[in-house]
Amino acid sequence: MNRDHNNIWENCLRIIKDNVPFISYRTWFEPIVPIKLDNDILTIQVPSPFFYEYLEEQYIDILRKTLRKELGAGAKLEYSVVVDNNLNANNKPYTVKLPTNQNNNLKNRPVAASSFHDDSAIKNPFVIPGIQKLNIDPQLKQDNTFDNFIEGECNRLARSASYAVAQKPGGTAFNPLMLYGNSGLGKTHLAQAIGIEVKERFPEKIVLYVNANKFQTQFSEATRNNNRNDFLHFYQMIDVLIIDDVQEFAGKEKTQETFFHIFNHLHQTGKQLILTSDKPPIELKGLEQRLLSRFKWGLTADLQIPDFETRMNILRKKIYKDGIEIPEEVLEYIASHINSNVRELEGALISLLAQATLNKKEINIDLAIKMINKLVKCSVREITIDYITKTVCDYFNLPIDSLGVKTRKRETVQARQIAMYFSKSMTKSSLAAIGSQIGGKDHATVLHACRTVANLKDTDKNFKVYLDEIENRLKY
């Protein structure tokens, strides 16, 4: 048998080429360089730590089988990993030797990513297959600019950091930039403002905004069509990637794994990531720890409920933009009574304008009082999984953390099932997200809980009374 390391590797490649997709072979195996063969240990050089990690996670089985076929049962593989950003005295990249070990600590630190693909062959999940990357639509709403975003104490840090990122994407310490806060406070507006500003300042940069649910749908489609590599490579060529509502990744392990690799590649190649969430990383449930740790690498900034002055400025900006005159006392009344979020504030103003226009009435304080009273009376409290969990636990006099304890106590199990039932019917969260936030359960457990509660509701009168009383508390 020829024991030359080049021949051994060539023999391995012949087998691998027949067992993996061609684009995967070109991307992950052609760049590998065999270095030496010492006894039964073959050393290969790979371009980056990310490359090593991906091979270990995705292709270790075929590597192990082909090496054993060539070298016998005692075959071993070592990696010589190039670390490009660390040059020695001879201006050559350092290499780090690593054994094949999927528990290697390399996974717990930032890693570099490589890119070996033909952009023209990559499929764009937003439009039609084969589209060139320069034609990528950034998916931004053009009204969501910095000029249209009202700054106040409630959002000053988030706004300042966002503007700094837009001036120098990928070149600040704010990478990733994570914006978090309750619904309607301007997270999406601010995140998209970064994208719009970047496109104006750097037209050549590829900017993309995508909601986490859209990302998940695209990933599922790519998996069904065996286009997962194209999906990965498409996102790896983005210069500024904006992912909205990352909490929706909860419980979706494969999606998280893919986003983990995309994140690593973009971050280590100096690209900018902007993330939004309804909670800070420390409070997100159902997400892998290695992903959460990366969310903390840059800056996490919150958006809070706007104070009175900020609410007034928002209303003034809105009527100025629309060319409408409204008495200051009317604006003050609206700002005083609608204080939960920006979206409801603007909605109240639109409702007032509609009332005045349709009924041909003058916009005055009396009309504002009538409209606001009706709006507040009819408005429904924003219902979240956390709010449902707290309401159910209060009803049964249980501590909130009891729903996360593994127990067969009937009252605890039933309360958990009821919380899951209302979370499914009263929120837009996925079964996986509900399960991860209520007891760390999977989607099948949530589905079973919903069916159990629905059956008891139809067959047990006392149980139905419980549900009706809890529902009333949730709504009112």
XYZ file of C-alpha atoms in Angstrom:
476
model
C 0.000 0.000 0.000
C 1.271 3.483 -0.928
C 1.710 5.381 2.378
C 2.230 8.829 0.821
C -0.105 11.357 2.501
C -1.123 12.920 -0.826
C -2.134 9.569 -2.307
C -3.998 8.554 0.837
C -5.990 11.787 0.785
C -6.696 11.491 -2.951
C -8.140 8.019 -2.361
C -10.311 9.393 0.423
C -11.551 12.212 -1.802
C -12.644 9.795 -4.534
C -14.949 8.075 -2.069
C -16.174 11.318 -0.495
C -16.927 12.870 -3.886
C -19.337 10.034 -4.655
C -21.164 10.407 -1.342
C -21.740 14.150 -0.861
C -23.401 16.794 -3.083
C -21.040 18.386 -5.595
C -21.341 21.908 -4.136
C -20.595 20.527 -0.657
C -17.565 18.711 -2.019
C -16.251 21.871 -3.655
C -16.909 23.997 -0.578
C -15.717 21.732 2.222
C -13.238 19.255 0.732
C -11.405 20.802 -2.232
C -9.760 23.507 -0.060
C -8.264 20.878 2.291
C -4.498 20.309 1.945
C -2.901 17.054 3.211
C 0.219 17.856 5.272
C 1.746 14.596 6.456
C 1.150 11.000 7.461
C 2.754 9.854 10.700
C 2.098 6.163 11.410
C -1.717 6.035 11.077
C -2.279 9.738 11.808
C -3.105 11.882 8.778
C -2.729 15.650 9.243
C -4.748 17.942 6.993
C -4.725 21.738 6.782
C -8.047 23.615 6.782
C -8.496 27.374 6.160
C -10.090 28.386 9.464
C -11.404 27.243 12.842
C -14.946 27.508 11.499
C -14.003 25.140 8.668
C -12.699 22.612 11.194
C -15.815 22.872 13.320
C -18.146 22.414 10.354
C -16.281 19.310 9.168
C -16.442 17.839 12.661
C -20.181 18.457 12.967
C -21.314 17.542 9.462
C -18.821 15.154 7.866
C -16.960 13.346 10.659
C -18.652 10.032 9.894
C -17.607 9.875 6.241
C -14.108 11.101 7.113
C -13.760 8.366 9.709
C -14.999 5.634 7.359
C -12.807 6.611 4.421
C -9.685 6.950 6.577
C -10.239 3.557 8.171
C -10.676 2.059 4.725
C -7.297 3.486 3.656
C -5.291 3.182 6.884
C -7.074 0.533 8.931
C -8.984 0.517 12.218
C -6.325 2.592 14.004
C -6.623 5.541 11.614
C -6.681 9.008 13.168
C -7.086 12.510 11.788
C -5.454 15.736 12.938
C -6.250 19.243 11.725
C -3.794 22.038 11.089
C -6.066 25.069 11.391
C -4.967 28.345 9.816
C -5.671 31.387 11.973
C -5.396 34.179 9.396
C -5.464 37.177 11.717
C -2.402 36.067 13.694
C 0.845 36.342 11.725
C 4.229 35.181 12.954
C 7.571 36.852 12.388
C 7.714 35.487 8.825
C 4.257 36.919 8.011
C 2.831 33.433 7.692
C -0.429 32.331 9.320
C -0.157 30.383 12.534
C -1.603 26.887 12.547
C -3.240 25.114 15.451
C -3.206 21.314 15.532
C -6.453 19.768 16.685
C -7.505 16.120 16.989
C -10.901 14.917 15.786
C -12.949 15.586 18.890
C -16.476 16.948 18.758
C -16.231 18.170 22.341
C -13.217 20.365 21.602
C -13.252 23.668 23.468
C -12.854 25.497 20.178
C -16.647 25.538 19.978
C -16.855 27.762 23.018
C -14.938 30.709 21.551
C -15.302 32.912 18.458
C -14.318 31.112 15.291
C -13.504 32.296 11.799
C -15.494 31.197 8.790
C -14.452 30.453 5.232
C -16.239 31.094 1.985
C -15.607 28.922 -1.063
C -18.560 29.145 -3.370
C -19.737 30.573 -6.659
C -22.144 33.438 -5.922
C -23.820 33.135 -9.308
C -24.954 29.591 -8.505
C -26.442 30.408 -5.104
C -30.216 30.430 -4.805
C -31.893 33.477 -3.308
C -34.665 32.309 -0.942
C -36.478 35.631 -1.326
C -37.051 35.499 -5.066
C -36.237 33.015 -7.803
C -33.386 30.482 -7.934
C -30.169 31.609 -9.555
C -30.542 35.365 -8.940
C -27.303 37.336 -8.733
C -26.386 38.648 -5.287
C -26.280 42.287 -6.450
C -30.028 42.104 -7.075
C -30.940 41.194 -3.499
C -33.824 43.297 -2.201
C -32.943 44.499 1.329
C -36.644 44.095 2.359
C -36.683 47.499 4.082
C -39.632 49.839 4.591
C -38.379 53.205 3.332
C -40.269 55.230 5.971
C -38.268 53.598 8.771
C -35.422 56.133 8.705
C -33.465 57.764 11.517
C -35.127 61.087 10.641
C -38.540 59.549 11.328
C -37.443 58.006 14.631
C -38.114 60.216 17.682
C -35.311 60.065 20.237
C -35.954 60.288 23.981
C -34.565 59.050 27.284
C -36.418 55.802 26.665
C -34.394 54.901 23.555
C -31.329 57.189 23.464
C -28.727 54.460 23.902
C -30.354 52.213 21.310
C -30.685 55.075 18.814
C -27.101 56.305 19.309
C -25.636 52.818 18.977
C -27.724 52.137 15.887
C -26.528 55.336 14.223
C -22.906 54.500 15.054
C -23.323 51.065 13.463
C -24.864 52.623 10.348
C -21.826 54.919 9.986
C -19.353 52.047 10.207
C -21.052 48.642 9.770
C -18.881 45.837 11.101
C -16.299 48.336 12.299
C -17.532 49.137 15.807
C -17.626 47.211 19.074
C -21.408 46.975 18.625
C -21.382 43.701 16.694
C -23.820 42.165 17.098
C -26.136 44.999 18.060
C -29.129 43.574 19.890
C -32.192 45.765 20.392
C -34.868 44.528 22.786
C -38.116 45.723 24.295
C -41.860 45.175 24.275
C -43.926 45.257 21.110
C -44.590 48.641 19.544
C -41.581 50.529 20.947
C -39.673 50.913 17.668
C -37.227 47.998 17.520
C -38.039 47.136 13.914
C -38.023 50.805 12.896
C -34.576 51.354 14.398
C -33.125 48.127 12.997
C -34.373 48.968 9.509
C -33.110 52.560 9.852
C -29.608 51.097 10.121
C -30.126 49.179 6.884
C -31.479 52.241 5.047
C -28.587 54.435 6.214
C -26.016 51.804 5.240
C -27.479 51.495 1.735
C -27.295 55.281 1.315
C -23.706 55.530 2.550
C -22.381 52.269 1.114
C -24.487 51.313 -1.949
C -22.195 48.397 -2.727
C -22.933 46.629 0.576
C -25.506 43.856 0.662
C -28.127 44.608 3.324
C -30.950 42.245 4.260
C -33.789 42.464 6.787
C -35.655 39.253 7.622
C -38.038 38.237 10.375
C -37.047 35.113 12.318
C -40.245 33.344 11.219
C -39.425 34.059 7.563
C -35.894 32.752 8.106
C -37.329 29.580 9.649
C -39.742 29.092 6.722
C -36.934 29.525 4.199
C -34.734 27.068 6.081
C -37.514 24.454 6.157
C -38.067 24.920 2.427
C -34.337 24.585 1.714
C -34.194 21.407 3.796
C -37.134 19.852 1.932
C -35.553 20.714 -1.439
C -32.065 19.582 -0.405
C -30.775 23.144 -0.872
C -29.441 23.677 2.639
C -25.938 24.558 1.412
C -27.326 27.185 -0.952
C -29.347 28.639 1.921
C -26.244 28.786 4.133
C -24.110 30.378 1.434
C -26.769 32.926 0.532
C -26.839 34.295 4.065
C -23.045 34.102 4.398
C -22.591 36.664 1.628
C -24.714 39.358 3.352
C -22.767 42.406 4.594
C -25.417 43.708 7.041
C -27.893 41.099 8.283
C -30.909 42.222 10.336
C -32.838 39.428 12.083
C -36.092 40.574 13.713
C -37.691 38.731 16.671
C -34.914 36.192 17.317
C -36.960 34.818 20.237
C -38.962 32.965 17.555
C -35.976 30.623 17.112
C -36.864 29.072 20.498
C -37.112 25.296 20.339
C -36.007 25.105 16.680
C -32.689 23.310 17.085
C -31.782 22.834 13.414
C -32.583 26.448 12.589
C -30.478 27.613 15.528
C -27.584 25.432 14.398
C -27.668 26.903 10.898
C -27.957 30.471 12.190
C -25.042 29.733 14.528
C -22.808 28.992 11.523
C -24.088 32.027 9.619
C -23.464 34.218 12.669
C -19.910 32.907 13.057
C -19.079 33.453 9.404
C -20.430 36.994 9.240
C -18.958 38.079 12.559
C -15.493 36.749 11.871
C -15.388 38.221 8.371
C -16.200 41.696 9.676
C -19.846 41.796 8.606
C -22.523 43.464 10.755
C -25.354 41.695 12.587
C -28.390 43.475 14.039
C -30.840 41.454 16.148
C -34.125 42.359 17.815
C -35.969 40.554 20.580
C -38.729 41.088 23.117
C -36.320 40.220 25.956
C -32.588 40.550 26.732
C -30.440 37.454 26.025
C -30.363 36.417 29.682
C -34.172 36.028 29.714
C -34.574 34.225 26.390
C -35.639 30.608 26.762
C -35.384 27.732 24.314
C -32.195 29.051 22.673
C -28.847 27.243 22.776
C -26.309 28.643 25.205
C -23.629 28.981 22.539
C -25.989 31.202 20.532
C -26.995 33.312 23.541
C -23.336 33.851 24.428
C -22.710 35.234 20.939
C -25.643 37.620 21.283
C -23.717 39.162 24.196
C -20.507 39.760 22.253
C -21.512 43.238 21.130
C -23.979 45.681 22.656
C -27.436 44.947 24.052
C -29.666 48.035 24.210
C -33.256 48.258 25.371
C -36.159 50.413 24.224
C -38.477 51.417 27.051
C -41.970 52.882 27.190
C -41.697 56.501 25.986
C -42.118 59.252 28.573
C -44.649 62.074 28.173
C -42.245 64.428 26.412
C -41.235 61.780 23.899
C -44.888 60.881 23.263
C -45.653 64.533 22.563
C -42.739 64.786 20.137
C -43.954 61.662 18.334
C -47.425 63.163 17.880
C -46.027 66.533 16.754
C -43.790 64.820 14.209
C -46.713 62.792 12.886
C -49.084 65.732 12.309
C -46.267 67.854 10.837
C -45.420 65.119 8.355
C -49.089 64.750 7.386
C -49.624 68.524 7.176
C -52.361 68.580 9.822
C -53.036 71.156 12.528
C -54.276 69.887 15.903
C -54.566 71.953 19.101
C -51.767 71.358 21.591
C -54.253 70.499 24.365
C -55.615 67.642 22.222
C -52.123 66.241 21.712
C -51.477 66.529 25.444
C -54.661 64.633 26.232
C -53.760 61.804 23.849
C -50.178 61.627 25.165
C -51.447 61.532 28.751
C -53.887 58.675 28.229
C -52.100 56.460 25.663
C -48.780 55.575 27.258
C -48.117 51.897 26.554
C -46.281 52.041 23.220
C -45.667 54.097 20.090
C -47.889 51.977 17.875
C -50.983 52.554 20.031
C -50.154 56.247 20.318
C -50.063 56.703 16.548
C -53.171 54.514 16.240
C -55.076 56.814 18.601
C -54.117 59.843 16.519
C -55.237 58.124 13.313
C -58.558 57.180 14.950
C -59.118 60.779 16.011
C -58.432 62.042 12.481
C -60.777 59.416 11.047
C -63.574 60.370 13.461
C -63.237 64.042 12.586
C -63.098 63.431 8.829
C -65.915 60.902 8.535
C -68.270 62.772 10.863
C -67.188 66.204 9.620
C -66.371 67.354 13.128
C -63.799 69.796 14.415
C -60.798 68.266 16.171
C -61.087 69.560 19.718
C -60.651 68.340 23.277
C -64.269 67.098 23.541
C -63.873 64.849 20.495
C -60.534 63.624 21.826
C -62.081 62.710 25.196
C -64.907 60.738 23.581
C -62.556 58.923 21.229
C -59.936 58.109 23.876
C -62.551 56.857 26.362
C -63.958 54.541 23.733
C -60.516 53.428 22.587
C -59.223 52.671 26.072
C -62.431 50.818 26.997
C -62.294 48.665 23.884
C -58.546 48.114 23.766
C -57.323 44.658 24.651
C -54.334 44.176 26.872
C -51.293 42.787 25.036
C -51.256 39.137 25.993
C -47.915 37.342 26.211
C -46.866 33.893 27.368
C -45.352 35.427 30.521
C -48.603 37.288 31.285
C -50.655 34.121 30.764
C -48.337 32.092 33.002
C -48.517 34.677 35.796
C -52.331 34.942 35.547
C -52.805 31.160 35.691
C -50.428 30.789 38.637
C -52.131 33.642 40.507
C -55.510 31.992 39.928
C -54.347 28.674 41.419
C -52.129 30.328 44.085
C -48.993 28.712 42.689
C -45.505 30.237 42.453
C -44.586 30.978 38.821
C -41.454 28.826 38.900
C -43.538 25.799 39.931
C -44.559 25.269 36.281
C -40.941 24.551 35.429
C -40.525 21.889 38.139
C -40.710 18.242 37.124
C -43.639 16.913 39.146
C -46.790 14.802 38.843
C -48.826 16.898 41.248
C -52.224 17.250 39.641
C -52.689 20.976 40.369
C -49.272 21.865 38.918
C -49.640 19.704 35.815
C -53.128 21.061 35.182
C -52.023 24.681 35.634
C -49.158 24.120 33.185
C -51.529 22.593 30.638
C -53.960 25.485 30.986
C -51.163 28.006 30.517
C -50.099 26.186 27.346
C -53.697 26.064 26.113
C -54.227 29.825 26.455
C -50.766 30.583 25.057
C -51.656 28.673 21.901
C -55.080 30.298 21.502
C -54.206 33.857 22.547
C -50.687 34.429 21.173
C -48.972 33.920 17.839
C -46.141 31.928 19.391
C -45.224 28.532 17.966
C -45.755 25.323 19.940
C -41.983 25.023 20.372
C -41.720 28.575 21.740
C -44.614 27.976 24.155
C -43.081 24.746 25.420
C -39.653 26.294 25.907
C -41.110 29.124 28.022
C -43.520 26.974 30.031
C -41.563 24.239 31.738
C -38.988 23.662 28.999
C -41.248 21.178 27.171
C -41.263 20.183 23.501
C -43.987 20.969 20.951
C -45.549 17.497 21.289
C -46.136 18.087 25.016
C -47.805 21.418 24.267
C -50.039 19.830 21.645
C -51.038 17.082 24.101
C -51.786 19.693 26.785
C -54.034 21.691 24.441
C -55.993 18.583 23.474
C -56.372 17.552 27.125
C -57.675 20.975 28.150
C -60.069 21.109 25.181
C -61.497 17.676 26.103
C -61.951 18.601 29.763
C -63.610 21.858 28.763
C -66.266 19.868 26.867
C -66.796 17.181 29.516
C -66.168 18.783 32.935
C -68.435 21.687 33.963
C -66.265 22.709 36.925
C -63.178 22.736 34.751
C -64.965 24.932 32.211
C -65.717 27.407 34.979
C -61.979 27.584 35.758
C -61.208 28.296 32.117
C -63.880 30.975 31.772
C -62.704 32.794 34.911
C -59.051 32.687 33.812
C -59.998 33.893 30.322
C -61.876 36.841 31.824
C -58.817 37.762 33.886
C -56.600 37.566 30.817
C -58.860 39.782 28.704
C -59.895 42.296 31.315
